[in-house]
Amino acid sequence: MHPTRPALPEAERIASLSPALLASADADLRLIQLNGAWERALGWQPEDLAGSRIVDLLHPEDRHVLLQAGVPDGDDEVDFECRMSARDGRWRWMTMMLRREDGRWYCAARDTTERHERLAEAQRVAGLGSFDMDVSTGAMWWSDHLYSIYGLDRDGFDPTLEAVMELMLPDDRGRVSAAYASVLDGMVEEQALDVRICRPDGQIRELHSRSRPVLDETGAIVRVVGTAQDVTERRLAERRLAEREAQLRALVEQVPAIVYTAGFGEDAPWDYVSPQIETLLGYTQEEWAARRDLWWEALHPDDRGPALEDEQVSARPGGQLRSEYRLRRRDGSWVWVRDEATVIENEHGELRFQGVLLDITERKRAEAEARAKHAQL
């Protein structure tokens, strides 16, 4: 016969089966009783930890919360996240809640290591790091990938506000100090700014940082939490794109023709028209783009039908428009234009003409003179 296991009180039985790490501790945060979840999560037998201080099991960077709670006039309830030492020497992430009642502390903790590992991998893929700063001391906690972004080793660098400011380029420090002050003064709920840093290897990197304050129960700011993302390559690509766009715009605005993007039909929207529209027809870019009926009203009545037919023939993706017609200038005079365009799809899947309007008035006048001379002959 197998020996019967002594019956446990119901509360102890529930505690032994709980996935949460449950424990009681004295006023100095020395563990008294622990359930079996401590062994399952950390490898420690409950009797191994009895008499140990909870604070001694925590990572040195995470102990400040408990050190503040251990004072006689400290908080009676503490809720925080920390790293706790496992028997095999590794650190496990825990969410921990401590409550003080009748001179004792009662602890409930849950292992969140897997969530932190997934978060760390997501941050690595996104090039994103996170930080948590104690306002009273300036001490910071950094995620693993934030060390990678700065090119620093976790064991060789102690992140503080002063140390991080030293890594920034001098031109950016004043702006960052002002932004930080605005957060502490409660002027903004969230702050976003770009900052340049110099890594130990000499590389200059551009970071996009977002931060927000964390308040205690009295409304005082006690921490600042945020993220930093390496956007060096993105900003470089944006600057190169802006340079190319500026070059293309300068080219468009210098060619002796009107460059445009417009829709189909007599009330077609004009998404873009180059400044030469004012030289040729006397209307500003803004005026021409704002009035959908302006092209139709300026079109010579005798040319409206043929112009619409030319549009309909080419109205397909990749279609080529070749059309000649007269437009009335703002002063009432007429000019001949040659409309050459390609049909494209915009980002909304709508068909648009993208092309140029060329002034062919002189050519038409020369052709008319040539026809008149030929008729005389």
XYZ file of C-alpha atoms in Angstrom:
377
model
C 0.000 0.000 0.000
C 1.177 3.491 -0.789
C 1.488 5.811 2.178
C -1.234 8.399 2.218
C -0.171 12.020 1.785
C -1.231 14.171 4.737
C -4.210 16.311 3.844
C -3.428 19.980 3.283
C -5.740 22.775 4.349
C -7.777 23.995 1.374
C -6.055 27.386 1.253
C -2.606 25.740 1.124
C -3.790 23.319 -1.547
C -5.004 26.186 -3.700
C -1.753 28.086 -3.140
C 0.348 25.049 -4.075
C -1.453 24.699 -7.399
C -1.408 28.416 -8.267
C 0.847 29.462 -11.197
C 1.520 32.711 -9.310
C 4.480 32.958 -6.963
C 2.881 33.563 -3.555
C 4.730 34.346 -0.333
C 4.585 36.128 2.981
C 7.422 38.198 4.457
C 8.164 40.049 7.657
C 8.465 43.801 8.047
C 12.028 43.689 6.672
C 10.837 41.851 3.542
C 12.386 38.532 4.645
C 10.478 35.594 3.189
C 8.557 33.389 5.611
C 6.272 31.093 3.620
C 6.350 30.375 -0.135
C 4.242 28.199 -2.402
C 5.526 25.646 -4.930
C 5.391 28.064 -7.872
C 8.753 29.500 -6.756
C 10.429 26.197 -7.536
C 8.626 25.833 -10.862
C 9.561 29.353 -12.006
C 12.987 29.901 -10.437
C 14.217 26.457 -9.385
C 14.441 27.396 -5.702
C 12.930 25.151 -3.038
C 10.695 27.179 -0.705
C 12.865 26.212 2.252
C 15.962 27.485 0.396
C 14.507 30.975 0.253
C 12.923 31.139 3.713
C 14.698 33.868 5.647
C 16.087 35.548 2.500
C 15.251 39.153 1.759
C 13.190 39.668 -1.398
C 15.344 42.616 -2.364
C 18.444 40.365 -2.495
C 16.788 38.200 -5.167
C 16.229 41.172 -7.471
C 18.535 42.506 -10.152
C 20.620 45.407 -8.769
C 19.023 47.843 -11.236
C 15.524 46.916 -9.997
C 16.056 47.046 -6.216
C 15.325 50.742 -5.724
C 11.550 50.175 -5.687
C 11.722 47.712 -2.815
C 14.288 49.743 -0.903
C 11.809 52.612 -0.882
C 8.959 50.301 0.149
C 10.938 48.838 3.044
C 11.033 52.073 5.048
C 8.464 52.367 7.879
C 6.547 55.239 6.288
C 6.718 53.774 2.766
C 3.808 52.661 0.622
C 1.593 49.864 1.909
C 1.130 48.495 -1.596
C 3.723 48.267 -4.354
C 3.167 47.060 -7.910
C 6.184 46.862 -10.203
C 8.145 44.790 -12.728
C 11.581 43.407 -12.010
C 14.156 40.749 -12.798
C 14.579 37.962 -10.253
C 17.491 35.551 -9.856
C 16.858 31.906 -10.774
C 18.796 29.024 -9.279
C 20.667 28.447 -12.568
C 22.052 31.998 -12.495
C 19.735 33.460 -15.117
C 17.381 36.379 -14.607
C 13.624 35.947 -14.959
C 11.254 38.862 -15.491
C 8.426 39.112 -12.955
C 5.463 41.352 -12.342
C 5.218 41.635 -8.570
C 2.668 43.043 -6.174
C 3.421 43.554 -2.493
C 0.872 44.482 0.141
C 1.533 45.264 3.818
C -1.043 44.144 6.389
C -0.683 43.815 10.157
C 3.092 44.183 10.064
C 3.627 41.590 7.332
C 4.145 41.745 3.597
C 2.225 39.495 1.223
C 3.670 38.919 -2.238
C 2.181 37.736 -5.530
C 4.395 37.512 -8.622
C 4.027 36.139 -12.136
C 6.736 35.127 -14.603
C 6.670 37.454 -17.648
C 10.015 36.417 -19.154
C 8.486 35.017 -22.343
C 6.588 38.241 -22.961
C 9.764 40.260 -22.461
C 11.673 38.015 -24.848
C 8.994 38.472 -27.517
C 9.029 42.217 -26.886
C 12.827 42.305 -27.137
C 12.697 40.460 -30.468
C 10.004 42.815 -31.776
C 12.100 45.818 -30.694
C 15.161 44.383 -32.425
C 13.227 43.897 -35.676
C 11.738 47.400 -35.456
C 15.035 49.008 -34.435
C 13.255 50.218 -31.302
C 14.488 50.420 -27.719
C 12.689 51.464 -24.535
C 13.678 53.217 -21.338
C 12.306 53.993 -17.892
C 13.811 56.865 -15.870
C 13.468 57.674 -12.185
C 12.892 61.441 -12.037
C 14.303 61.847 -8.517
C 17.670 60.203 -9.293
C 17.989 60.391 -13.085
C 18.776 56.653 -13.110
C 17.480 54.752 -16.117
C 16.506 51.252 -17.075
C 17.234 50.423 -20.727
C 15.972 47.539 -22.844
C 18.601 45.304 -24.422
C 18.095 46.759 -27.883
C 18.538 50.315 -26.664
C 22.098 49.384 -25.680
C 22.554 48.004 -29.215
C 21.256 51.235 -30.762
C 23.792 53.246 -28.766
C 26.547 50.708 -29.484
C 27.104 50.167 -25.751
C 27.580 47.132 -23.530
C 25.108 46.630 -20.694
C 27.883 45.768 -18.234
C 30.061 48.716 -19.214
C 27.572 51.584 -19.198
C 25.335 52.904 -16.427
C 22.486 54.817 -18.110
C 21.682 58.083 -16.371
C 20.241 61.298 -17.760
C 23.630 63.026 -17.541
C 25.467 60.133 -19.226
C 22.939 59.969 -22.066
C 23.136 63.727 -22.641
C 26.907 63.371 -23.067
C 26.315 60.939 -25.961
C 24.239 63.513 -27.864
C 25.722 65.991 -30.292
C 26.241 69.374 -28.563
C 23.805 71.143 -30.925
C 20.963 68.863 -29.778
C 21.473 68.964 -26.000
C 19.735 72.277 -25.396
C 16.677 71.179 -27.370
C 16.492 67.889 -25.443
C 16.872 69.666 -22.092
C 14.039 72.035 -22.977
C 11.814 69.124 -24.072
C 12.552 67.234 -20.850
C 11.754 70.326 -18.774
C 8.412 70.739 -20.559
C 7.513 67.148 -19.599
C 8.445 67.670 -15.943
C 6.523 70.956 -15.831
C 3.408 69.169 -17.087
C 3.268 71.318 -20.214
C 2.932 68.290 -22.519
C 1.557 64.794 -21.987
C 3.837 63.252 -24.576
C 7.039 64.476 -26.176
C 8.496 63.433 -29.538
C 11.767 64.668 -30.952
C 14.706 63.688 -33.145
C 18.197 63.633 -31.678
C 21.665 62.753 -32.986
C 24.084 60.657 -30.968
C 27.736 59.724 -31.379
C 28.407 56.042 -30.739
C 31.700 54.814 -29.249
C 32.758 53.629 -32.726
C 32.401 57.205 -34.040
C 29.167 56.648 -35.990
C 26.612 59.439 -35.924
C 23.109 57.989 -35.622
C 19.739 59.731 -35.702
C 17.133 58.622 -33.186
C 13.429 59.375 -32.957
C 12.426 59.425 -29.287
C 8.992 59.501 -27.685
C 8.431 59.903 -23.943
C 5.662 60.535 -21.444
C 5.495 61.119 -17.686
C 4.218 58.607 -15.118
C 2.365 60.035 -12.111
C 1.962 58.696 -8.590
C -1.292 58.735 -6.640
C -0.746 62.397 -5.689
C -0.314 63.465 -9.309
C 3.414 64.086 -8.995
C 5.685 62.981 -11.842
C 7.881 60.139 -10.580
C 9.080 58.509 -13.795
C 9.478 59.186 -17.476
C 9.065 56.251 -19.845
C 9.596 56.169 -23.577
C 11.112 54.654 -26.672
C 13.960 55.461 -29.023
C 14.161 54.249 -32.618
C 17.161 54.371 -34.923
C 15.903 56.277 -37.990
C 19.286 57.065 -39.540
C 18.693 55.241 -42.817
C 15.104 56.494 -43.056
C 16.112 60.125 -42.546
C 18.916 59.745 -45.094
C 16.455 58.303 -47.619
C 13.983 61.120 -46.877
C 16.654 63.766 -47.468
C 17.742 62.136 -50.716
C 14.119 61.928 -51.850
C 13.556 65.579 -50.931
C 16.655 66.555 -52.906
C 15.463 64.613 -55.961
C 11.993 66.124 -55.666
C 13.512 69.608 -55.461
C 15.626 68.912 -58.539
C 12.633 67.550 -60.467
C 10.473 70.466 -59.392
C 13.130 72.922 -60.516
C 13.331 71.113 -63.846
C 9.545 71.097 -64.231
C 9.327 74.780 -63.431
C 12.055 75.688 -65.948
C 10.882 73.790 -69.028
C 8.977 75.956 -71.562
C 5.742 73.985 -71.161
C 2.928 73.435 -68.646
C 3.361 70.165 -66.749
C 0.139 68.829 -65.260
C -1.791 65.932 -63.759
C -5.543 66.002 -64.344
C -8.632 63.840 -64.600
C -11.009 63.179 -67.488
C -13.919 65.149 -68.879
C -15.234 68.689 -68.820
C -15.234 68.939 -64.982
C -11.949 67.099 -64.470
C -9.968 67.808 -61.298
C -6.479 69.220 -61.808
C -4.233 67.643 -59.191
C -1.169 69.605 -60.245
C -0.258 72.289 -62.756
C 3.160 73.936 -63.044
C 3.716 77.714 -62.651
C 3.993 78.200 -66.434
C 0.183 78.210 -66.518
C 0.348 81.865 -65.439
C 2.755 82.773 -68.263
C 0.695 81.019 -70.935
C -2.893 81.692 -69.794
C -2.675 84.346 -67.092
C -4.034 82.168 -64.256
C -2.097 81.222 -61.113
C -1.512 77.572 -60.157
C -3.970 77.913 -57.300
C -6.711 79.428 -59.451
C -6.409 76.779 -62.154
C -6.378 73.866 -59.701
C -9.238 75.228 -57.599
C -11.760 75.598 -60.457
C -12.623 72.295 -62.128
C -14.626 74.059 -64.860
C -11.899 76.517 -65.843
C -10.314 74.272 -68.498
C -13.707 73.629 -70.096
C -14.645 77.313 -70.079
C -11.283 78.288 -71.610
C -11.587 75.621 -74.339
C -12.687 77.019 -77.725
C -16.290 75.917 -78.425
C -15.269 74.500 -81.830
C -12.558 72.357 -80.177
C -14.540 70.897 -77.288
C -15.962 67.917 -79.146
C -12.649 66.827 -80.752
C -10.804 67.304 -77.433
C -13.251 65.051 -75.556
C -13.061 62.436 -78.344
C -9.256 62.410 -78.055
C -9.604 61.853 -74.296
C -12.069 58.991 -74.684
C -9.828 57.196 -77.195
C -6.900 57.222 -74.759
C -8.897 56.631 -71.545
C -7.154 53.431 -70.364
C -4.075 52.726 -68.228
C -1.041 53.475 -70.359
C -3.103 55.261 -73.009
C -1.433 58.082 -74.979
C -3.189 61.404 -75.516
C -2.279 63.588 -78.501
C -4.602 66.533 -78.975
C -4.444 70.106 -80.280
C -6.947 72.800 -79.350
C -7.348 76.485 -78.520
C -7.551 77.976 -75.027
C -8.695 81.489 -74.166
C -6.270 83.479 -72.066
C -7.394 85.565 -69.134
C -7.165 88.712 -71.318
C -9.496 87.156 -73.913
C -6.890 86.285 -76.556
C -6.520 82.719 -77.895
C -3.530 80.398 -77.840
C -3.066 77.059 -79.552
C -1.732 74.223 -77.353
C -0.618 70.688 -78.017
C -1.703 68.351 -75.223
C 0.548 65.293 -74.854
C -0.114 62.959 -71.914
C 0.021 59.389 -70.639
C -2.812 57.814 -68.645
C -1.707 56.636 -65.171
C -3.403 55.370 -61.998
C -2.995 57.427 -58.843
C -2.693 55.987 -55.320
C -6.492 55.655 -55.137
C -6.705 53.648 -58.378
C -8.183 56.588 -60.307
C -7.129 57.278 -63.905
C -5.288 60.515 -64.517
C -3.631 62.266 -67.467
C -0.012 63.114 -66.715
C 1.424 65.299 -69.427
C 2.427 68.674 -70.832
C 0.725 71.535 -72.635
C 2.936 73.078 -75.324
C 2.317 76.501 -76.841
C 2.038 75.943 -80.609
C 0.461 79.300 -81.470
C 3.375 80.402 -83.695
C 3.404 77.077 -85.496
C -0.331 77.340 -86.187
C 0.100 80.925 -87.397
C 2.936 79.852 -89.725
C 0.820 76.978 -91.046
C -2.090 79.336 -91.684
C 0.190 81.763 -93.552
C 1.601 78.895 -95.606
C -1.909 77.727 -96.526
C -2.885 81.270 -97.536
C 0.166 81.613 -99.805
C -0.507 78.221 -101.305
C -4.098 79.272 -102.023
C -2.838 82.423 -103.767
C -0.463 80.401 -105.902
